Tab-separated table of N, CA and C in Angstrom:
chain	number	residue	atom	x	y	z
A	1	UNK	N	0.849	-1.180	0.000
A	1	UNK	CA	0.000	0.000	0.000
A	1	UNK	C	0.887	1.233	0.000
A	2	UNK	N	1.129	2.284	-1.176
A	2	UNK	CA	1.263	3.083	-0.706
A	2	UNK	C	0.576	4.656	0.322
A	3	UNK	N	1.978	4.443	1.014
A	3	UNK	CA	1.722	5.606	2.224
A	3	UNK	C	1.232	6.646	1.999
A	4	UNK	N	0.561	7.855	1.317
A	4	UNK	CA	0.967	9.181	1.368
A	4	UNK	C	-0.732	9.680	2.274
A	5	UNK	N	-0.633	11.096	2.040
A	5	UNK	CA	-1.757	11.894	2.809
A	5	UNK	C	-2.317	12.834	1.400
A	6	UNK	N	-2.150	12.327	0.063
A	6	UNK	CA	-2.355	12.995	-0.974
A	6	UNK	C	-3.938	13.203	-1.293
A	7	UNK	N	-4.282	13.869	-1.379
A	7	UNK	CA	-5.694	13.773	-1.843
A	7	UNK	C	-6.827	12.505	-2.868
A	8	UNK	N	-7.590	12.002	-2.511
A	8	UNK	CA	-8.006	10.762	-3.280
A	8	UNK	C	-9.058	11.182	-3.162
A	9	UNK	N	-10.140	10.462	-4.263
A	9	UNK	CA	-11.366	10.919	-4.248
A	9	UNK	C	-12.100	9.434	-3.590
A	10	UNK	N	-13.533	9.910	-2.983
A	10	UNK	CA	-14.246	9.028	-1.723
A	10	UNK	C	-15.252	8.628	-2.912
A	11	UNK	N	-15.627	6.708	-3.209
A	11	UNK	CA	-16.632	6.542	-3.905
A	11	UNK	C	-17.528	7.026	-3.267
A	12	UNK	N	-18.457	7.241	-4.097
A	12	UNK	CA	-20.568	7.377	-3.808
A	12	UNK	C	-20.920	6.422	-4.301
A	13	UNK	N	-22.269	6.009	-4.371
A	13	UNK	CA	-22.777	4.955	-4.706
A	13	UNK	C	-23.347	4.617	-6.381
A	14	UNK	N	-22.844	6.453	-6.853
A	14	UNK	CA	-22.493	5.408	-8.492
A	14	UNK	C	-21.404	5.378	-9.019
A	15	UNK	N	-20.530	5.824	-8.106
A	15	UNK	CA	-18.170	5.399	-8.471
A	15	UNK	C	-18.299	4.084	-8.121
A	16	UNK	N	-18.844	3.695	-6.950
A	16	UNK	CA	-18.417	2.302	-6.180
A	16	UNK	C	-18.379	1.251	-7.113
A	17	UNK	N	-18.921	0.398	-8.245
A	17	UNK	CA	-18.825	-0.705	-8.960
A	17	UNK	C	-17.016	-0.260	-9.443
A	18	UNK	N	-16.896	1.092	-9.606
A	18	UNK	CA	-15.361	1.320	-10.456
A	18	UNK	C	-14.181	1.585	-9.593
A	19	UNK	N	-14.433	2.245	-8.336
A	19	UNK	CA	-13.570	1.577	-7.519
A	19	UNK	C	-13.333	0.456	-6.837
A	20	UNK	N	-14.795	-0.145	-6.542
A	20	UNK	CA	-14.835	-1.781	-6.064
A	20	UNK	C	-13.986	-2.716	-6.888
A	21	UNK	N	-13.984	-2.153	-8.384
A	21	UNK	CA	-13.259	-3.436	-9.428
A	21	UNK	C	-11.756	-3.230	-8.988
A	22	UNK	N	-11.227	-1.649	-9.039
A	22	UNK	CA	-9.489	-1.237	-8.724
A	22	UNK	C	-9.363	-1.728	-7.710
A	23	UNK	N	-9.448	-2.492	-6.782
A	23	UNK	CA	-9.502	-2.897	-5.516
A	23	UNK	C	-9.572	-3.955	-5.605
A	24	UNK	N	-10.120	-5.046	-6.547
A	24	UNK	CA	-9.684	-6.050	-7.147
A	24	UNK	C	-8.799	-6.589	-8.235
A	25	UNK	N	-8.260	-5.413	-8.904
A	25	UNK	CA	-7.194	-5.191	-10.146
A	25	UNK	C	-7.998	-5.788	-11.271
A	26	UNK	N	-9.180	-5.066	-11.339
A	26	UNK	CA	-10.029	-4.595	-12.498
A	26	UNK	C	-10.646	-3.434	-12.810
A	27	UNK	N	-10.407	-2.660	-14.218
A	27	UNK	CA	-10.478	-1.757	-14.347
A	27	UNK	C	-12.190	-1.597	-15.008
A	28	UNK	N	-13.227	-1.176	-14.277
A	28	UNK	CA	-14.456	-0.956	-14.737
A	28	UNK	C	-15.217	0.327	-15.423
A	29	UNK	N	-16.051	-0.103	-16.316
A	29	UNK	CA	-16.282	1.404	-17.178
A	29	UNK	C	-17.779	0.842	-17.160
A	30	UNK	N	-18.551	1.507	-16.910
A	30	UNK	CA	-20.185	1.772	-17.671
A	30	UNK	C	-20.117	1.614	-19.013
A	31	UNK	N	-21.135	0.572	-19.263
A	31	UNK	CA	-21.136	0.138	-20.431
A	31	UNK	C	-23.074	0.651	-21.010
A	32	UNK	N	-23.178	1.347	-21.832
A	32	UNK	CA	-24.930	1.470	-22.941
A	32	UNK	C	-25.415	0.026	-23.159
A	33	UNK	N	-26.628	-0.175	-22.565
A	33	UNK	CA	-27.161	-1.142	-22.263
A	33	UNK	C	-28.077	-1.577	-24.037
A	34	UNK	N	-28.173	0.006	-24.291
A	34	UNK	CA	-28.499	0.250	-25.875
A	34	UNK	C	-28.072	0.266	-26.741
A	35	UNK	N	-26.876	0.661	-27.032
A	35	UNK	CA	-25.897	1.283	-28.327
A	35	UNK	C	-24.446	0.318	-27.864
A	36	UNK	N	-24.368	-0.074	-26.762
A	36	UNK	CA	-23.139	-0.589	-26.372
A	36	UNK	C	-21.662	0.134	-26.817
A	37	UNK	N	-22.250	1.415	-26.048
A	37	UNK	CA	-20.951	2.332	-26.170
A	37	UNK	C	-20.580	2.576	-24.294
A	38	UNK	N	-19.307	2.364	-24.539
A	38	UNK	CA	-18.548	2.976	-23.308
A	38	UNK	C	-18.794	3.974	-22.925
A	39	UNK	N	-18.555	4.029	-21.203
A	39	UNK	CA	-18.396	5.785	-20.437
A	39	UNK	C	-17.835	5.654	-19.697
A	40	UNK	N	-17.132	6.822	-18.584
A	40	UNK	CA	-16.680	6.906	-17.201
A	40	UNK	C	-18.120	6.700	-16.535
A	41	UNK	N	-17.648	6.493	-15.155
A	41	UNK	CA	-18.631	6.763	-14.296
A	41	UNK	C	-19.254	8.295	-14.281
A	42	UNK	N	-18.578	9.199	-14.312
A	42	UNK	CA	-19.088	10.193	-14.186
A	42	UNK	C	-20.215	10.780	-14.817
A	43	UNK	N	-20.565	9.987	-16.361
A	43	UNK	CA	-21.514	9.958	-16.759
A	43	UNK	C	-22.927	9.876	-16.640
A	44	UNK	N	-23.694	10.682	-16.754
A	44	UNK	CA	-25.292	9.784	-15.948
A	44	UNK	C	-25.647	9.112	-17.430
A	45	UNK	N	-25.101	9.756	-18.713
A	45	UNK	CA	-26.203	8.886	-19.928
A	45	UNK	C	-24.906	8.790	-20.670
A	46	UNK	N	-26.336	7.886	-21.812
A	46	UNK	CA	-24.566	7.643	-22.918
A	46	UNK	C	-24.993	8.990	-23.873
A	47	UNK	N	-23.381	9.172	-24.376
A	47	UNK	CA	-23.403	10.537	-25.135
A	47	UNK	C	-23.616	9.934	-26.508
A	48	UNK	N	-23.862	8.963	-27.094
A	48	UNK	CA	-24.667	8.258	-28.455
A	48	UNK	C	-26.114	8.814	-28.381
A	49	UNK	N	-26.638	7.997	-27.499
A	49	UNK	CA	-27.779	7.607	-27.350
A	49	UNK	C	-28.832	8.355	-26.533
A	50	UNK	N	-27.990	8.874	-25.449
A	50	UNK	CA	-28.422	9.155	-23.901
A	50	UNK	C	-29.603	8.847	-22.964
A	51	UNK	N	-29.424	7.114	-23.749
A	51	UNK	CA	-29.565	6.169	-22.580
A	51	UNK	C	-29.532	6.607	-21.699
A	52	UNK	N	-30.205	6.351	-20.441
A	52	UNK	CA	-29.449	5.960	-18.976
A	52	UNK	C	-29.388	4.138	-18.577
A	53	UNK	N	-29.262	3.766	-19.368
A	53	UNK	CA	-29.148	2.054	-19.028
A	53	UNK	C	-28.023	2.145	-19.125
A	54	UNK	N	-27.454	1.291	-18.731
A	54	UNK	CA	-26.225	0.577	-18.296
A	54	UNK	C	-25.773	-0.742	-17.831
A	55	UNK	N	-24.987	-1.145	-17.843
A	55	UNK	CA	-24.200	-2.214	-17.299
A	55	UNK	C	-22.539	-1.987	-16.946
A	56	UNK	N	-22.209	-2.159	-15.610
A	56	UNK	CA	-20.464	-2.597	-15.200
A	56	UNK	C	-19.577	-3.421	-15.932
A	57	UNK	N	-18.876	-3.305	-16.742
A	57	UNK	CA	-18.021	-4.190	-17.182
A	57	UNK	C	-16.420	-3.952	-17.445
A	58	UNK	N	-16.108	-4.721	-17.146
A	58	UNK	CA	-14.588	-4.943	-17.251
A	58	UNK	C	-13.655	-4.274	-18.744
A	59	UNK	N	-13.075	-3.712	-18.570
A	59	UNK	CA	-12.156	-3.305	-19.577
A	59	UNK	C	-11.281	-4.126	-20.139
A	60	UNK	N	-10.197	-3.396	-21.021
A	60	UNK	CA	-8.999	-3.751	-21.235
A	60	UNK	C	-7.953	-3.381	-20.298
A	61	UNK	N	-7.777	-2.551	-20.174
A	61	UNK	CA	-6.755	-2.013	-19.222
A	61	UNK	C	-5.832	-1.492	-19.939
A	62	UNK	N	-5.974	-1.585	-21.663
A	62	UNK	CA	-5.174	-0.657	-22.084
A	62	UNK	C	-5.502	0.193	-23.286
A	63	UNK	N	-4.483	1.364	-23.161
A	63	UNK	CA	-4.590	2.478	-23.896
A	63	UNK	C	-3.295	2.922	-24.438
A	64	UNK	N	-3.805	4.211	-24.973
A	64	UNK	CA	-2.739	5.248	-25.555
A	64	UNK	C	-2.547	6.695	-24.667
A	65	UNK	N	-1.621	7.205	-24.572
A	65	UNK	CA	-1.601	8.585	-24.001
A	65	UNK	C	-1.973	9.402	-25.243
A	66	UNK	N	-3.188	10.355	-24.630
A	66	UNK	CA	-4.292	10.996	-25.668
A	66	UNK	C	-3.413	12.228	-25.527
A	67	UNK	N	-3.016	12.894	-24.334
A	67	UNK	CA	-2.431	14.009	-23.782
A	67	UNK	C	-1.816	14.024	-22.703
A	68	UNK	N	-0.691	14.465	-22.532
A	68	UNK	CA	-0.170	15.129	-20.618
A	68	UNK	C	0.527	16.322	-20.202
A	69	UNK	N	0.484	16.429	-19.291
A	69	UNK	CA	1.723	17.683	-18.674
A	69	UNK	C	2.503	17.946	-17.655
A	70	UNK	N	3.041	18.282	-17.400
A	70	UNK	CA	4.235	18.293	-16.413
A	70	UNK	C	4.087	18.953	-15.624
A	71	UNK	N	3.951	18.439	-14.350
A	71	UNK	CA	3.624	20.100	-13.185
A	71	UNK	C	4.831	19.871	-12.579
A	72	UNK	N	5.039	21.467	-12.548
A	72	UNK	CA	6.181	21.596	-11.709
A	72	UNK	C	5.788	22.486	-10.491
A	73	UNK	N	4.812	23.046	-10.329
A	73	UNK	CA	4.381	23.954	-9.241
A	73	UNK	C	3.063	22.965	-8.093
A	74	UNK	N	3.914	22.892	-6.935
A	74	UNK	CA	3.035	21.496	-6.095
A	74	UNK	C	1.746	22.549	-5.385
A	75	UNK	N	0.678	21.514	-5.565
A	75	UNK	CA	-0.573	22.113	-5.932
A	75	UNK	C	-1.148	21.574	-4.085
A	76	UNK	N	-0.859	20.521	-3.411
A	76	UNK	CA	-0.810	19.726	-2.211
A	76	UNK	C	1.006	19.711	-1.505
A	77	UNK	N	1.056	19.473	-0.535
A	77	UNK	CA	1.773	19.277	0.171
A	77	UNK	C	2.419	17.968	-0.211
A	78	UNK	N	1.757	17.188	-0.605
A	78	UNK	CA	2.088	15.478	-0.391
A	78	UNK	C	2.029	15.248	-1.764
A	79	UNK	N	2.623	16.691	-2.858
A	79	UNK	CA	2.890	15.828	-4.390
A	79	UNK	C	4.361	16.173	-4.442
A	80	UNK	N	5.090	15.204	-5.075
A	80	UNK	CA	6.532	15.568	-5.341
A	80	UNK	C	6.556	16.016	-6.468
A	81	UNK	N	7.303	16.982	-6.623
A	81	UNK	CA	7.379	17.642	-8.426
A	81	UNK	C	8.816	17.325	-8.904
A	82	UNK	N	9.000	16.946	-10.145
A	82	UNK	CA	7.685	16.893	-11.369
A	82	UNK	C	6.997	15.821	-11.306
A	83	UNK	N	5.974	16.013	-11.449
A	83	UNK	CA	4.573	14.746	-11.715
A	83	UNK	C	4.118	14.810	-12.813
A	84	UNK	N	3.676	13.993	-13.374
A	84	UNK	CA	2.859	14.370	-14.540
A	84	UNK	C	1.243	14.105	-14.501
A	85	UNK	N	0.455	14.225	-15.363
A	85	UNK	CA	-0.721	14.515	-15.314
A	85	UNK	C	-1.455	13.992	-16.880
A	86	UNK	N	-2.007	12.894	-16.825
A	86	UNK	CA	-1.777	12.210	-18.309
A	86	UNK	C	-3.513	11.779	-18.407
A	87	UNK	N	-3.801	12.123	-19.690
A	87	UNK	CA	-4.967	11.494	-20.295
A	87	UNK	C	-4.516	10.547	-21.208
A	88	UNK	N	-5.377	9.187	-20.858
A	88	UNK	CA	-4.871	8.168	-21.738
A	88	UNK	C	-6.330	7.581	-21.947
A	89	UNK	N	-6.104	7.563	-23.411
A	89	UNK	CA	-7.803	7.146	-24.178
A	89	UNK	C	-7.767	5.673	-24.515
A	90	UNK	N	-8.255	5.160	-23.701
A	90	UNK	CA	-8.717	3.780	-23.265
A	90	UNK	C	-8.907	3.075	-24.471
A	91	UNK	N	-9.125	1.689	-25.026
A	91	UNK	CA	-8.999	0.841	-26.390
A	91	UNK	C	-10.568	0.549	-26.240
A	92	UNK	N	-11.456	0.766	-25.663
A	92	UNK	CA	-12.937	1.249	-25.751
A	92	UNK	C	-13.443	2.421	-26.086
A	93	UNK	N	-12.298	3.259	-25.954
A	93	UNK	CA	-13.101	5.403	-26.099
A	93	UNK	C	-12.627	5.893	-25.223
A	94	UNK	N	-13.065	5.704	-24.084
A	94	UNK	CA	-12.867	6.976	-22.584
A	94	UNK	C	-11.816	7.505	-22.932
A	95	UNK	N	-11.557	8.306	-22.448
A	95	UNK	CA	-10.462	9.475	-22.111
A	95	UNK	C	-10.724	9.255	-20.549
A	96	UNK	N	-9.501	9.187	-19.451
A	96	UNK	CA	-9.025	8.720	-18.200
A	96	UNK	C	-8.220	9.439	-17.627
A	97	UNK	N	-8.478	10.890	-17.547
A	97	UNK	CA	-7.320	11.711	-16.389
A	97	UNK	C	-6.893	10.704	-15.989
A	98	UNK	N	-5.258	10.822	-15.139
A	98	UNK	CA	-4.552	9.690	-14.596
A	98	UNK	C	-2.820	10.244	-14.659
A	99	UNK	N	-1.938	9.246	-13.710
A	99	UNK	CA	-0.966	9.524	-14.173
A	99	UNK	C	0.255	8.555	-14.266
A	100	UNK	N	1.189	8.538	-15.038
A	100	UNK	CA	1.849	7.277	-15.305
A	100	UNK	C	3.162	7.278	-14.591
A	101	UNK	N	3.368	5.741	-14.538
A	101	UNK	CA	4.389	5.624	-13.554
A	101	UNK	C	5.521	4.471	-13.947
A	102	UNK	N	5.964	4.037	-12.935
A	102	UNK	CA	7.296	3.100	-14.148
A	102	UNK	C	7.718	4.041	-15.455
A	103	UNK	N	7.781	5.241	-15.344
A	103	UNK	CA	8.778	5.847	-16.873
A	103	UNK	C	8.797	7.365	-16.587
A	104	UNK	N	9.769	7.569	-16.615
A	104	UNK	CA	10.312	8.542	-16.710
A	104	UNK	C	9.599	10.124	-17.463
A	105	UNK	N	9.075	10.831	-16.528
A	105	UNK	CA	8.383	12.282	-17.546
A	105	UNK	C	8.938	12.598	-18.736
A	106	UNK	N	9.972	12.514	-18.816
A	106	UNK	CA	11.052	12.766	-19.905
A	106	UNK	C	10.493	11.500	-21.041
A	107	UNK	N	10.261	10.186	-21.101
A	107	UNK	CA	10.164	9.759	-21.992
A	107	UNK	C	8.610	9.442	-22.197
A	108	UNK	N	7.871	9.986	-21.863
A	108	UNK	CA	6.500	10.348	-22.071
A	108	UNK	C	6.376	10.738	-23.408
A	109	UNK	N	5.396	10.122	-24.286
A	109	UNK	CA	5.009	10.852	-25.407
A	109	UNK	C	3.670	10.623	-25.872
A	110	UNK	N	3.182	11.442	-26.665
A	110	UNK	CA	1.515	11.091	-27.341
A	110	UNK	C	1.679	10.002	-28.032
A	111	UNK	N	0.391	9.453	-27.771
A	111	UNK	CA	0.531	7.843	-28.778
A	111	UNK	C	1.197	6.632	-27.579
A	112	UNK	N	1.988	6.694	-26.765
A	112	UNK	CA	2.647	5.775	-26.025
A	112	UNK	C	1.547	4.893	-25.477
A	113	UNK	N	2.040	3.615	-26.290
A	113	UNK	CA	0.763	2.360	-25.627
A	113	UNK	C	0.795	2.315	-23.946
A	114	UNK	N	0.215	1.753	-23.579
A	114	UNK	CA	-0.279	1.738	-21.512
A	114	UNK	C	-0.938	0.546	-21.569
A	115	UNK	N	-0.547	0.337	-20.238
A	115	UNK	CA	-1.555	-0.852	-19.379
A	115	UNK	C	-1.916	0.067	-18.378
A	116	UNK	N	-2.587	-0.477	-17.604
A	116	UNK	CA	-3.417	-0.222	-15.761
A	116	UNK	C	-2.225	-1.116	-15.094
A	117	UNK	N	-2.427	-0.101	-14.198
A	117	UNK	CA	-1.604	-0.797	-12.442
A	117	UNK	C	-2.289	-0.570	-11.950
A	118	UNK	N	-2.609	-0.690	-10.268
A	118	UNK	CA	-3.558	-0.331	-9.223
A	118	UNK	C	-2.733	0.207	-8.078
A	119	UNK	N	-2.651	1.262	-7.572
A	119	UNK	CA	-2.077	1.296	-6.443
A	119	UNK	C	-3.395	1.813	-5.274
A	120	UNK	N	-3.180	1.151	-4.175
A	120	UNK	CA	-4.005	1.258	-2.997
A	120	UNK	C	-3.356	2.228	-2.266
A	121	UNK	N	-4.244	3.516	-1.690
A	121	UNK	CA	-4.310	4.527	-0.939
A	121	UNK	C	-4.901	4.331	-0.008
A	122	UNK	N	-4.386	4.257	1.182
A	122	UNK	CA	-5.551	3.794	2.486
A	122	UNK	C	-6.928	3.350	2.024
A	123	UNK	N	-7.796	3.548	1.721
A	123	UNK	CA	-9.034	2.958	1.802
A	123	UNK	C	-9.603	3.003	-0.037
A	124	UNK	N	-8.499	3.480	-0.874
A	124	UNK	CA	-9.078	3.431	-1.987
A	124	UNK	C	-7.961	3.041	-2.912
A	125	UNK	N	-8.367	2.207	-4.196
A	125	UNK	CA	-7.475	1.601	-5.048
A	125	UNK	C	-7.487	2.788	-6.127
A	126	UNK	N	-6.645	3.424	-6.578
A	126	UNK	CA	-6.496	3.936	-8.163
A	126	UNK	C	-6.192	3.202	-8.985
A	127	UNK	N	-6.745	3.364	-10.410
A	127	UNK	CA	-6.000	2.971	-11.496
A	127	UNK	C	-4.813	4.053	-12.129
A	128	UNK	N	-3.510	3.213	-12.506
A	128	UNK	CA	-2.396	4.469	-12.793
A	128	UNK	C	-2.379	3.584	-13.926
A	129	UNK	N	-1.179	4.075	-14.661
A	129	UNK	CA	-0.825	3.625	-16.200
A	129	UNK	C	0.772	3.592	-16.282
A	130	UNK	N	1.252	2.730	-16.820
A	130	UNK	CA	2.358	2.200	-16.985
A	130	UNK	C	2.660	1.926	-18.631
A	131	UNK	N	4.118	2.156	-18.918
A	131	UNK	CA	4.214	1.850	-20.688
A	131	UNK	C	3.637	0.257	-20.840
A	132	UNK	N	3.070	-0.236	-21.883
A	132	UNK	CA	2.560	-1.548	-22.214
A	132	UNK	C	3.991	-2.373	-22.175
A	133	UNK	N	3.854	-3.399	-22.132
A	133	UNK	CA	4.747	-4.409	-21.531
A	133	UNK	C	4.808	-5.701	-22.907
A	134	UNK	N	3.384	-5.598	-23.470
A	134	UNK	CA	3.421	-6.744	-24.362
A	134	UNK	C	2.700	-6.009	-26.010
A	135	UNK	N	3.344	-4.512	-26.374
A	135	UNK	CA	3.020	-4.487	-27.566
A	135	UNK	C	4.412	-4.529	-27.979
């Protein structure tokens, strides 16, 4: 588990299926019960259709880095700088604020394939992103 006092966000009761899965080292997305298009949780409908049906289901766990950036000005107490700050667009659609680890800010680039890692924060699992391992 890592240690820190960094800020994490607290499920509610429509995050919980997507942090319940990171907590099992599965990465979960809302799935259109209609159109069978992907979403974040944060979604209430699908942006196809705008459904509100749904279903939980399991991902891939991997992507591409869509976008990132480099902070160098610490925004919390408990971030070390430089960090980076990475959107990586999932091999379903989403786009996934997030940030990657195992590699170096410096060799960060757009397009760079990813997997999911999970790291556990006291009471909550994140999903982070790591360079792909098997493309």
């Amino acid at each position: 588990m890592t240690q820190s006092t960094i800020p994490v966000p607290e499920p509610d009761e429509a995050s919980r299926p997507f942090f319940d899965g990171a907590a099992e080292g599965r990465l979960m997305l809302m799935r259109c019960i209609d159109c069978q298009t992907w979403r974040l949780p944060a979604r209430q409908h699908c942006d196809v259709c705008l459904s509100d049906r749904y279903t939980w289901e399991p991902a891939s766990g991997r992507g591409r880095v869509r976008t990132f950036g480099i902070m160098h000005q610490r925004y919390h107490p408990a971030f070390q700088v430089p960090y980076n700050v990475t959107v990586v667009e999932l091999e379903e659609g989403p786009r996934l604020p997030t940030n990657l680890v195992d590699v170096t800010n410096e060799a960060i680039y757009v397009g760079m394939p990813v997997e999911v890692v999970f790291e556990r924060y006291d009471d909550v699992t994140l999903p982070r992103f790591r360079p792909a391992r098997d493309l």
